[in-house]
Amino acid sequence: MASCAVRGGCPSDYVAVSIAIFSMILLIGRSTFPFFIHKVPIAKGSAFWIPVIQVIASFNFLLAIVMAVNFLKYKKSHWWLSCYVWAGPLGFGLLMSCRIAQAFQLYYVFVKRRLPPIRSHMFLPLILLPWVAGAAVIHEKKPLNYRCHFGTYWTIPVVCLHSLYVAVLMGFTRAIRHIEFRFHELRDLWQGILGSASVIGVWVFAYILNEIHDDISWLQVASRFMLLLTASILVLVFFSISIAQPLLSQISLRKREPLELKTMGQVLGIPESGLLLQREQAVDIDPNEPLDKLLLNKRFRQSFMAFADSCLAGESVHFFDEVHELGKIPIDDPVRRIYMARHIINKYIIAGAAMEVNISHRIRQEILATTDLTHPDLFTNALHELTQLMKMNLAKDYWSSMYFIKFKEEARMRSCEHEMEEMRGYDFSPRLSSVNATDDPFHQDHFSRGFTQHSHASYLR
């Protein structure tokens, strides 16, 4: 048992490593499932690379513990082979930093109601600096023993560094705890906090037992097993993609039916988002009216959008459509307005966005520097510019296109159907209803019973 504890070759160690490998497989499957199964488009920016970094940090974190139990044989001739470098800056430190960066974004967006003053790709390395500095000091002082444990003198500062990051994360989440999120951001953060706090407790407890009772082999084996087991649970609990992608949070691993929510408006429950009412009354479209007024008509907007897409210039119309959806959300519902506004900014406004619109630099900076993401006029100036561009570049060609001819034909057919429905409504009788009984079985059944009773009474009389 003593040699087993030293070499790290006990059966419990093999079980713990197997659990760690299985956890990584589940983690990778959880992070890639929506993209391979539901064909969800890959996001850009921090919405993509922060979850990816979390997966990498999870692997580094588990690898460091496996290195600590001497499962990997190597010569410690280079600083980057130190298990603390993998467990600290590249492992637990990177995991915590990703979560703090996400909490920092949530705090500014939902509490301050503005975009964060510093981008995530700059904020993340900044808050990771204390871990890098600590790893450099440890490399110079070389306080680690062969089991990757510190001496007693180093215990307090190392534990304080871990506790400080947990406290910072708790501070941000405490500041946003009153926000009624539509998705699971706050719940995921609290799971990460509880998981990380549990791991820190296990680390401290296992370290003290190993240092004080170094001669008790079974105690070393048990603490080593618990350390890797708890870390495996942590990487699963700690990772979540819903903060970065609200649309993906609607996709469950247990959900087998196809994805029905295609737009952010549908995800947020905006009434009639993306839907065309079949019984909508036809409206005459006058090309001489202002384009922004014509675009308020849903059917015209869909027709004009299809034409613009065929010209590879549909970004402006899609932007108009989503801003119009944003206008349906009440002012007294700031959380949903923030979700929709941030979605529009990420999709259309920021440089290099998937459907970046052609607006002036001044207006783009006004939107990005806004102090209120819920303001009703947030995108008004951008709409004015884009409407003028559409009027000059698309409108003239649309009036002579097949899309407008098809739109007029469909409008004429809907108008005829509406007139026929009104005529049927003016002249309604059981006799007329019985003629159309095959189309309306409820009326057929109702009037058949009424007609039978009436005939029976007449016969008795």
GROMACS .gro file of N, CA, C and O in nm, residues 322-438:
model
  468
  322GLU      N    1  -3.575   4.324  -3.717
  322GLU     CA    2  -3.547   4.290  -3.577
  322GLU      C    3  -3.565   4.411  -3.486
  322GLU      O    4  -3.607   4.395  -3.370
  323VAL      N    5  -3.533   4.530  -3.535
  323VAL     CA    6  -3.560   4.650  -3.454
  323VAL      C    7  -3.711   4.669  -3.437
  323VAL      O    8  -3.758   4.711  -3.331
  324HIS      N    9  -3.787   4.635  -3.541
  324HIS     CA   10  -3.933   4.640  -3.531
  324HIS      C   11  -3.982   4.541  -3.426
  324HIS      O   12  -4.075   4.572  -3.349
  325GLU      N   13  -3.921   4.422  -3.419
  325GLU     CA   14  -3.957   4.324  -3.315
  325GLU      C   15  -3.922   4.378  -3.176
  325GLU      O   16  -3.997   4.359  -3.081
  326LEU      N   17  -3.808   4.446  -3.166
  326LEU     CA   18  -3.769   4.506  -3.038
  326LEU      C   19  -3.874   4.606  -2.991
  326LEU      O   20  -3.903   4.616  -2.871
  327GLY      N   21  -3.934   4.681  -3.085
  327GLY     CA   22  -4.035   4.779  -3.049
  327GLY      C   23  -4.161   4.720  -2.990
  327GLY      O   24  -4.239   4.790  -2.926
  328LYS      N   25  -4.184   4.589  -3.010
  328LYS     CA   26  -4.302   4.523  -2.954
  328LYS      C   27  -4.286   4.491  -2.806
  328LYS      O   28  -4.385   4.462  -2.738
  329ILE      N   29  -4.162   4.492  -2.756
  329ILE     CA   30  -4.138   4.461  -2.615
  329ILE      C   31  -4.168   4.585  -2.531
  329ILE      O   32  -4.117   4.693  -2.559
  330PRO      N   33  -4.251   4.574  -2.428
  330PRO     CA   34  -4.286   4.691  -2.348
  330PRO      C   35  -4.164   4.756  -2.283
  330PRO      O   36  -4.066   4.689  -2.251
  331ILE      N   37  -4.173   4.886  -2.260
  331ILE     CA   38  -4.064   4.959  -2.195
  331ILE      C   39  -4.041   4.909  -2.053
  331ILE      O   40  -3.929   4.909  -2.002
  332ASP      N   41  -4.149   4.864  -1.988
  332ASP     CA   42  -4.136   4.817  -1.850
  332ASP      C   43  -4.087   4.673  -1.841
  332ASP      O   44  -4.099   4.609  -1.735
  333ASP      N   45  -4.034   4.618  -1.951
  333ASP     CA   46  -3.975   4.485  -1.952
  333ASP      C   47  -3.828   4.497  -1.995
  333ASP      O   48  -3.790   4.457  -2.105
  334PRO      N   49  -3.743   4.556  -1.907
  334PRO     CA   50  -3.606   4.588  -1.949
  334PRO      C   51  -3.520   4.466  -1.980
  334PRO      O   52  -3.432   4.475  -2.065
  335VAL      N   53  -3.545   4.354  -1.913
  335VAL     CA   54  -3.459   4.237  -1.933
  335VAL      C   55  -3.472   4.185  -2.076
  335VAL      O   56  -3.372   4.161  -2.145
  336ARG      N   57  -3.595   4.169  -2.123
  336ARG     CA   58  -3.613   4.120  -2.260
  336ARG      C   59  -3.564   4.223  -2.362
  336ARG      O   60  -3.510   4.186  -2.467
  337ARG      N   61  -3.580   4.351  -2.334
  337ARG     CA   62  -3.530   4.453  -2.425
  337ARG      C   63  -3.377   4.449  -2.432
  337ARG      O   64  -3.318   4.469  -2.540
  338ILE      N   65  -3.313   4.421  -2.320
  338ILE     CA   66  -3.167   4.412  -2.320
  338ILE      C   67  -3.121   4.292  -2.400
  338ILE      O   68  -3.026   4.300  -2.478
  339TYR      N   69  -3.188   4.176  -2.381
  339TYR     CA   70  -3.154   4.058  -2.460
  339TYR      C   71  -3.162   4.089  -2.610
  339TYR      O   72  -3.071   4.058  -2.687
  340MET      N   73  -3.273   4.151  -2.652
  340MET     CA   74  -3.293   4.178  -2.794
  340MET      C   75  -3.195   4.282  -2.844
  340MET      O   76  -3.139   4.268  -2.954
  341ALA      N   77  -3.170   4.388  -2.766
  341ALA     CA   78  -3.078   4.493  -2.808
  341ALA      C   79  -2.936   4.439  -2.821
  341ALA      O   80  -2.866   4.470  -2.919
  342ARG      N   81  -2.894   4.358  -2.726
  342ARG     CA   82  -2.758   4.302  -2.733
  342ARG      C   83  -2.746   4.207  -2.852
  342ARG      O   84  -2.642   4.201  -2.918
  343HIS      N   85  -2.852   4.132  -2.880
  343HIS     CA   86  -2.853   4.044  -2.997
  343HIS      C   87  -2.837   4.125  -3.126
  343HIS      O   88  -2.759   4.088  -3.215
  344ILE      N   89  -2.909   4.235  -3.137
  344ILE     CA   90  -2.901   4.319  -3.257
  344ILE      C   91  -2.762   4.380  -3.270
  344ILE      O   92  -2.705   4.386  -3.380
  345ILE      N   93  -2.706   4.425  -3.159
  345ILE     CA   94  -2.572   4.485  -3.164
  345ILE      C   95  -2.468   4.383  -3.208
  345ILE      O   96  -2.382   4.411  -3.293
  346ASN      N   97  -2.475   4.262  -3.152
  346ASN     CA   98  -2.378   4.159  -3.188
  346ASN      C   99  -2.394   4.112  -3.331
  346ASN      O  100  -2.296   4.070  -3.395
  347LYS      N  101  -2.514   4.117  -3.384
  347LYS     CA  102  -2.540   4.064  -3.518
  347LYS      C  103  -2.522   4.167  -3.627
  347LYS      O  104  -2.482   4.132  -3.740
  348TYR      N  105  -2.549   4.295  -3.597
  348TYR     CA  106  -2.551   4.396  -3.704
  348TYR      C  107  -2.457   4.515  -3.682
  348TYR      O  108  -2.419   4.579  -3.780
  349ILE      N  109  -2.422   4.547  -3.558
  349ILE     CA  110  -2.356   4.674  -3.531
  349ILE      C  111  -2.204   4.663  -3.516
  349ILE      O  112  -2.130   4.740  -3.578
  350ILE      N  113  -2.157   4.569  -3.434
  350ILE     CA  114  -2.013   4.564  -3.407
  350ILE      C  115  -1.935   4.531  -3.534
  350ILE      O  116  -1.986   4.464  -3.625
  351ALA      N  117  -1.813   4.580  -3.542
  351ALA     CA  118  -1.730   4.557  -3.661
  351ALA      C  119  -1.704   4.408  -3.679
  351ALA      O  120  -1.669   4.338  -3.583
  352GLY      N  121  -1.723   4.361  -3.801
  352GLY     CA  122  -1.702   4.220  -3.831
  352GLY      C  123  -1.818   4.131  -3.793
  352GLY      O  124  -1.803   4.008  -3.790
  353ALA      N  125  -1.935   4.191  -3.763
  353ALA     CA  126  -2.053   4.112  -3.727
  353ALA      C  127  -2.099   4.028  -3.845
  353ALA      O  128  -2.065   4.054  -3.960
  354ALA      N  129  -2.180   3.926  -3.814
  354ALA     CA  130  -2.225   3.833  -3.918
  354ALA      C  131  -2.302   3.905  -4.028
  354ALA      O  132  -2.289   3.871  -4.146
  355MET      N  133  -2.384   4.006  -3.992
  355MET     CA  134  -2.461   4.081  -4.091
  355MET      C  135  -2.442   4.231  -4.064
  355MET      O  136  -2.538   4.306  -4.047
  356GLU      N  137  -2.316   4.273  -4.062
  356GLU     CA  138  -2.285   4.412  -4.031
  356GLU      C  139  -2.350   4.506  -4.132
  356GLU      O  140  -2.338   4.489  -4.253
  357VAL      N  141  -2.421   4.606  -4.080
  357VAL     CA  142  -2.490   4.701  -4.166
  357VAL      C  143  -2.401   4.820  -4.196
  357VAL      O  144  -2.307   4.852  -4.121
  358ASN      N  145  -2.431   4.888  -4.304
  358ASN     CA  146  -2.351   5.000  -4.353
  358ASN      C  147  -2.403   5.131  -4.295
  358ASN      O  148  -2.488   5.198  -4.353
  359ILE      N  149  -2.354   5.166  -4.177
  359ILE     CA  150  -2.392   5.291  -4.113
  359ILE      C  151  -2.265   5.372  -4.086
  359ILE      O  152  -2.154   5.319  -4.090
  360SER      N  153  -2.283   5.500  -4.057
  360SER     CA  154  -2.168   5.586  -4.034
  360SER      C  155  -2.096   5.547  -3.904
  360SER      O  156  -2.156   5.489  -3.813
  361HIS      N  157  -1.968   5.582  -3.897
  361HIS     CA  158  -1.889   5.551  -3.778
  361HIS      C  159  -1.944   5.621  -3.655
  361HIS      O  160  -1.945   5.565  -3.545
  362ARG      N  161  -1.992   5.743  -3.672
  362ARG     CA  162  -2.045   5.820  -3.559
  362ARG      C  163  -2.164   5.751  -3.495
  362ARG      O  164  -2.171   5.735  -3.373
  363ILE      N  165  -2.259   5.706  -3.576
  363ILE     CA  166  -2.378   5.641  -3.523
  363ILE      C  167  -2.343   5.505  -3.465
  363ILE      O  168  -2.399   5.463  -3.361
  364ARG      N  169  -2.249   5.435  -3.528
  364ARG     CA  170  -2.207   5.305  -3.473
  364ARG      C  171  -2.147   5.322  -3.334
  364ARG      O  172  -2.178   5.246  -3.242
  365GLN      N  173  -2.064   5.424  -3.316
  365GLN     CA  174  -2.003   5.448  -3.186
  365GLN      C  175  -2.106   5.496  -3.085
  365GLN      O  176  -2.096   5.464  -2.965
  366GLU      N  177  -2.206   5.570  -3.127
  366GLU     CA  178  -2.313   5.611  -3.036
  366GLU      C  179  -2.386   5.490  -2.979
  366GLU      O  180  -2.419   5.487  -2.860
  367ILE      N  181  -2.412   5.392  -3.064
  367ILE     CA  182  -2.481   5.272  -3.017
  367ILE      C  183  -2.392   5.192  -2.924
  367ILE      O  184  -2.436   5.146  -2.817
  368LEU      N  185  -2.264   5.175  -2.961
  368LEU     CA  186  -2.173   5.094  -2.880
  368LEU      C  187  -2.140   5.161  -2.747
  368LEU      O  188  -2.104   5.092  -2.651
  369ALA      N  189  -2.150   5.294  -2.740
  369ALA     CA  190  -2.119   5.366  -2.617
  369ALA      C  191  -2.243   5.406  -2.540
  369ALA      O  192  -2.236   5.489  -2.449
  370THR      N  193  -2.358   5.348  -2.574
  370THR     CA  194  -2.482   5.387  -2.509
  370THR      C  195  -2.479   5.358  -2.359
  370THR      O  196  -2.415   5.262  -2.315
  371THR      N  197  -2.547   5.442  -2.285
  371THR     CA  198  -2.557   5.422  -2.140
  371THR      C  199  -2.688   5.357  -2.101
  371THR      O  200  -2.713   5.337  -1.981
  372ASP      N  201  -2.772   5.324  -2.198
  372ASP     CA  202  -2.901   5.262  -2.168
  372ASP      C  203  -2.942   5.173  -2.285
  372ASP      O  204  -2.989   5.221  -2.388
  373LEU      N  205  -2.924   5.044  -2.269
  373LEU     CA  206  -2.959   4.949  -2.374
  373LEU      C  207  -3.110   4.934  -2.391
  373LEU      O  208  -3.155   4.872  -2.488
  374THR      N  209  -3.188   4.988  -2.298
  374THR     CA  210  -3.333   4.976  -2.308
  374THR      C  211  -3.398   5.100  -2.368
  374THR      O  212  -3.521   5.106  -2.378
  375HIS      N  213  -3.319   5.197  -2.408
  375HIS     CA  214  -3.374   5.323  -2.460
  375HIS      C  215  -3.454   5.296  -2.588
  375HIS      O  216  -3.407   5.226  -2.678
  376PRO      N  217  -3.576   5.351  -2.600
  376PRO     CA  218  -3.659   5.323  -2.718
  376PRO      C  219  -3.601   5.377  -2.849
  376PRO      O  220  -3.637   5.330  -2.957
  377ASP      N  221  -3.512   5.477  -2.842
  377ASP     CA  222  -3.455   5.537  -2.963
  377ASP      C  223  -3.310   5.492  -2.985
  377ASP      O  224  -3.233   5.562  -3.052
  378LEU      N  225  -3.274   5.375  -2.931
  378LEU     CA  226  -3.136   5.329  -2.941
  378LEU      C  227  -3.091   5.314  -3.087
  378LEU      O  228  -2.978   5.351  -3.123
  379PHE      N  229  -3.177   5.260  -3.173
  379PHE     CA  230  -3.140   5.233  -3.311
  379PHE      C  231  -3.210   5.328  -3.410
  379PHE      O  232  -3.208   5.301  -3.531
  380THR      N  233  -3.271   5.434  -3.362
  380THR     CA  234  -3.348   5.523  -3.450
  380THR      C  235  -3.260   5.588  -3.557
  380THR      O  236  -3.295   5.589  -3.676
  381ASN      N  237  -3.147   5.644  -3.519
  381ASN     CA  238  -3.060   5.710  -3.616
  381ASN      C  239  -3.006   5.611  -3.719
  381ASN      O  240  -2.993   5.644  -3.838
  382ALA      N  241  -2.974   5.492  -3.673
  382ALA     CA  242  -2.926   5.390  -3.767
  382ALA      C  243  -3.035   5.352  -3.867
  382ALA      O  244  -3.008   5.332  -3.986
  383LEU      N  245  -3.160   5.344  -3.820
  383LEU     CA  246  -3.271   5.313  -3.910
  383LEU      C  247  -3.289   5.422  -4.015
  383LEU      O  248  -3.317   5.392  -4.132
  384HIS      N  249  -3.274   5.548  -3.976
  384HIS     CA  250  -3.288   5.658  -4.072
  384HIS      C  251  -3.183   5.647  -4.183
  384HIS      O  252  -3.215   5.660  -4.302
  385GLU      N  253  -3.060   5.620  -4.145
  385GLU     CA  254  -2.955   5.607  -4.247
  385GLU      C  255  -2.980   5.488  -4.340
  385GLU      O  256  -2.968   5.500  -4.462
  386LEU      N  257  -3.016   5.375  -4.282
  386LEU     CA  258  -3.036   5.255  -4.363
  386LEU      C  259  -3.160   5.267  -4.451
  386LEU      O  260  -3.162   5.213  -4.563
  387THR      N  261  -3.263   5.335  -4.403
  387THR     CA  262  -3.382   5.355  -4.486
  387THR      C  263  -3.349   5.439  -4.609
  387THR      O  264  -3.397   5.410  -4.720
  388GLN      N  265  -3.266   5.540  -4.592
  388GLN     CA  266  -3.225   5.622  -4.707
  388GLN      C  267  -3.144   5.540  -4.806
  388GLN      O  268  -3.160   5.553  -4.928
  389LEU      N  269  -3.056   5.453  -4.754
  389LEU     CA  270  -2.978   5.367  -4.843
  389LEU      C  271  -3.068   5.270  -4.919
  389LEU      O  272  -3.049   5.248  -5.039
  390MET      N  273  -3.165   5.211  -4.849
  390MET     CA  274  -3.256   5.118  -4.916
  390MET      C  275  -3.339   5.190  -5.021
  390MET      O  276  -3.368   5.134  -5.128
  391LYS      N  277  -3.379   5.311  -4.990
  391LYS     CA  278  -3.460   5.388  -5.085
  391LYS      C  279  -3.382   5.418  -5.212
  391LYS      O  280  -3.437   5.412  -5.324
  392MET      N  281  -3.252   5.446  -5.200
  392MET     CA  282  -3.171   5.479  -5.317
  392MET      C  283  -3.124   5.355  -5.392
  392MET      O  284  -3.117   5.356  -5.515
  393ASN      N  285  -3.094   5.246  -5.321
  393ASN     CA  286  -3.029   5.132  -5.384
  393ASN      C  287  -3.122   5.016  -5.417
  393ASN      O  288  -3.093   4.939  -5.508
  394LEU      N  289  -3.232   5.000  -5.342
  394LEU     CA  290  -3.315   4.882  -5.359
  394LEU      C  291  -3.458   4.912  -5.405
  394LEU      O  292  -3.515   4.836  -5.484
  395ALA      N  293  -3.515   5.022  -5.354
  395ALA     CA  294  -3.658   5.047  -5.375
  395ALA      C  295  -3.695   5.059  -5.523
  395ALA      O  296  -3.793   5.000  -5.569
  396LYS      N  297  -3.616   5.135  -5.598
  396LYS     CA  298  -3.650   5.157  -5.738
  396LYS      C  299  -3.653   5.026  -5.817
  396LYS      O  300  -3.741   5.004  -5.901
  397ASP      N  301  -3.558   4.939  -5.793
  397ASP     CA  302  -3.554   4.811  -5.863
  397ASP      C  303  -3.664   4.717  -5.815
  397ASP      O  304  -3.711   4.632  -5.891
  398TYR      N  305  -3.703   4.733  -5.688
  398TYR     CA  306  -3.807   4.643  -5.635
  398TYR      C  307  -3.941   4.664  -5.705
  398TYR      O  308  -4.012   4.567  -5.735
  399TRP      N  309  -3.978   4.791  -5.732
  399TRP     CA  310  -4.110   4.817  -5.790
  399TRP      C  311  -4.126   4.754  -5.929
  399TRP      O  312  -4.239   4.728  -5.971
  400SER      N  313  -4.018   4.729  -5.996
  400SER     CA  314  -4.026   4.666  -6.129
  400SER      C  315  -3.985   4.519  -6.127
  400SER      O  316  -3.967   4.459  -6.234
  401SER      N  317  -3.971   4.460  -6.010
  401SER     CA  318  -3.925   4.322  -5.999
  401SER      C  319  -4.043   4.226  -5.992
  401SER      O  320  -4.158   4.264  -5.968
  402MET      N  321  -4.012   4.097  -6.011
  402MET     CA  322  -4.114   3.993  -6.000
  402MET      C  323  -4.163   3.978  -5.856
  402MET      O  324  -4.274   3.931  -5.833
  403TYR      N  325  -4.080   4.019  -5.760
  403TYR     CA  326  -4.120   4.008  -5.619
  403TYR      C  327  -4.240   4.100  -5.591
  403TYR      O  328  -4.333   4.061  -5.519
  404PHE      N  329  -4.238   4.221  -5.646
  404PHE     CA  330  -4.350   4.312  -5.624
  404PHE      C  331  -4.475   4.265  -5.701
  404PHE      O  332  -4.587   4.277  -5.652
  405ILE      N  333  -4.455   4.214  -5.822
  405ILE     CA  334  -4.570   4.161  -5.899
  405ILE      C  335  -4.635   4.045  -5.824
  405ILE      O  336  -4.759   4.037  -5.813
  406LYS      N  337  -4.553   3.956  -5.769
  406LYS     CA  338  -4.607   3.844  -5.692
  406LYS      C  339  -4.677   3.894  -5.566
  406LYS      O  340  -4.782   3.842  -5.526
  407PHE      N  341  -4.620   3.996  -5.502
  407PHE     CA  342  -4.681   4.052  -5.382
  407PHE      C  343  -4.819   4.110  -5.413
  407PHE      O  344  -4.915   4.088  -5.338
  408LYS      N  345  -4.831   4.185  -5.525
  408LYS     CA  346  -4.961   4.242  -5.563
  408LYS      C  347  -5.062   4.133  -5.594
  408LYS      O  348  -5.180   4.145  -5.558
  409GLU      N  349  -5.020   4.025  -5.659
  409GLU     CA  350  -5.111   3.916  -5.692
  409GLU      C  351  -5.162   3.847  -5.566
  409GLU      O  352  -5.281   3.819  -5.552
  410GLU      N  353  -5.072   3.824  -5.472
  410GLU     CA  354  -5.115   3.761  -5.346
  410GLU      C  355  -5.207   3.854  -5.268
  410GLU      O  356  -5.304   3.808  -5.206
  411ALA      N  357  -5.180   3.983  -5.271
  411ALA     CA  358  -5.266   4.080  -5.201
  411ALA      C  359  -5.405   4.081  -5.264
  411ALA      O  360  -5.506   4.091  -5.192
  412ARG      N  361  -5.412   4.074  -5.399
  412ARG     CA  362  -5.541   4.073  -5.466
  412ARG      C  363  -5.620   3.948  -5.429
  412ARG      O  364  -5.741   3.954  -5.403
  413MET      N  365  -5.555   3.832  -5.423
  413MET     CA  366  -5.623   3.707  -5.387
  413MET      C  367  -5.673   3.713  -5.244
  413MET      O  368  -5.785   3.668  -5.214
  414ARG      N  369  -5.594   3.768  -5.151
  414ARG     CA  370  -5.639   3.778  -5.012
  414ARG      C  371  -5.757   3.873  -5.001
  414ARG      O  372  -5.847   3.852  -4.920
  415SER      N  373  -5.758   3.980  -5.082
  415SER     CA  374  -5.869   4.074  -5.080
  415SER      C  375  -5.998   4.006  -5.126
  415SER      O  376  -6.105   4.027  -5.067
  416CYS      N  377  -5.989   3.923  -5.232
  416CYS     CA  378  -6.107   3.851  -5.280
  416CYS      C  379  -6.157   3.753  -5.176
  416CYS      O  380  -6.277   3.741  -5.153
  417GLU      N  381  -6.065   3.682  -5.110
  417GLU     CA  382  -6.106   3.588  -5.006
  417GLU      C  383  -6.173   3.660  -4.891
  417GLU      O  384  -6.271   3.610  -4.834
  418HIS      N  385  -6.121   3.777  -4.857
  418HIS     CA  386  -6.180   3.852  -4.747
  418HIS      C  387  -6.322   3.899  -4.782
  418HIS      O  388  -6.412   3.893  -4.698
  419GLU      N  389  -6.345   3.942  -4.906
  419GLU     CA  390  -6.478   3.984  -4.948
  419GLU      C  391  -6.576   3.868  -4.946
  419GLU      O  392  -6.691   3.884  -4.905
  420MET      N  393  -6.531   3.749  -4.988
  420MET     CA  394  -6.618   3.632  -4.987
  420MET      C  395  -6.655   3.593  -4.845
  420MET      O  396  -6.768   3.555  -4.816
  421GLU      N  397  -6.561   3.604  -4.751
  421GLU     CA  398  -6.590   3.573  -4.612
  421GLU      C  399  -6.693   3.670  -4.555
  421GLU      O  400  -6.781   3.632  -4.479
  422GLU      N  401  -6.683   3.799  -4.594
  422GLU     CA  402  -6.780   3.896  -4.546
  422GLU      C  403  -6.919   3.868  -4.601
  422GLU      O  404  -7.019   3.880  -4.530
  423MET      N  405  -6.926   3.827  -4.728
  423MET     CA  406  -7.055   3.793  -4.788
  423MET      C  407  -7.118   3.673  -4.718
  423MET      O  408  -7.238   3.671  -4.692
  424ARG      N  409  -7.036   3.573  -4.687
  424ARG     CA  410  -7.090   3.456  -4.615
  424ARG      C  411  -7.136   3.496  -4.476
  424ARG      O  412  -7.230   3.441  -4.421
  425GLY      N  413  -7.068   3.595  -4.417
  425GLY     CA  414  -7.107   3.639  -4.284
  425GLY      C  415  -7.239   3.713  -4.285
  425GLY      O  416  -7.318   3.704  -4.190
  426TYR      N  417  -7.272   3.787  -4.395
  426TYR     CA  418  -7.399   3.860  -4.403
  426TYR      C  419  -7.517   3.766  -4.425
  426TYR      O  420  -7.626   3.791  -4.378
  427ASP      N  421  -7.499   3.658  -4.498
  427ASP     CA  422  -7.609   3.568  -4.535
  427ASP      C  423  -7.583   3.433  -4.473
  427ASP      O  424  -7.533   3.342  -4.537
  428PHE      N  425  -7.614   3.421  -4.344
  428PHE     CA  426  -7.588   3.297  -4.272
  428PHE      C  427  -7.720   3.235  -4.229
  428PHE      O  428  -7.805   3.299  -4.169
  429SER      N  429  -7.741   3.109  -4.264
  429SER     CA  430  -7.862   3.038  -4.225
  429SER      C  431  -7.829   2.891  -4.213
  429SER      O  432  -7.730   2.844  -4.268
  430PRO      N  433  -7.914   2.813  -4.139
  430PRO     CA  434  -7.889   2.670  -4.128
  430PRO      C  435  -7.885   2.602  -4.263
  430PRO      O  436  -7.809   2.509  -4.284
  431ARG      N  437  -7.965   2.652  -4.355
  431ARG     CA  438  -7.968   2.586  -4.486
  431ARG      C  439  -7.835   2.607  -4.559
  431ARG      O  440  -7.780   2.514  -4.616
  432LEU      N  441  -7.782   2.733  -4.555
  432LEU     CA  442  -7.654   2.759  -4.619
  432LEU      C  443  -7.542   2.684  -4.549
  432LEU      O  444  -7.449   2.634  -4.613
  433SER      N  445  -7.551   2.673  -4.417
  433SER     CA  446  -7.447   2.603  -4.345
  433SER      C  447  -7.447   2.456  -4.378
  433SER      O  448  -7.343   2.393  -4.385
  434SER      N  449  -7.566   2.398  -4.399
  434SER     CA  450  -7.571   2.256  -4.430
  434SER      C  451  -7.512   2.226  -4.566
  434SER      O  452  -7.462   2.117  -4.591
  435VAL      N  453  -7.513   2.326  -4.656
  435VAL     CA  454  -7.451   2.305  -4.787
  435VAL      C  455  -7.300   2.291  -4.770
  435VAL      O  456  -7.236   2.212  -4.839
  436ASN      N  457  -7.240   2.367  -4.676
  436ASN     CA  458  -7.097   2.363  -4.652
  436ASN      C  459  -7.062   2.276  -4.532
  436ASN      O  460  -6.961   2.295  -4.468
  437ALA      N  461  -7.150   2.178  -4.506
  437ALA     CA  462  -7.131   2.097  -4.385
  437ALA      C  463  -7.003   2.016  -4.389
  437ALA      O  464  -6.943   1.989  -4.287
  438THR      N  465  -6.959   1.976  -4.505
  438THR     CA  466  -6.835   1.897  -4.512
  438THR      C  467  -6.715   1.978  -4.470
  438THR      O  468  -6.615   1.924  -4.425
   0.00000   0.00000   0.00000
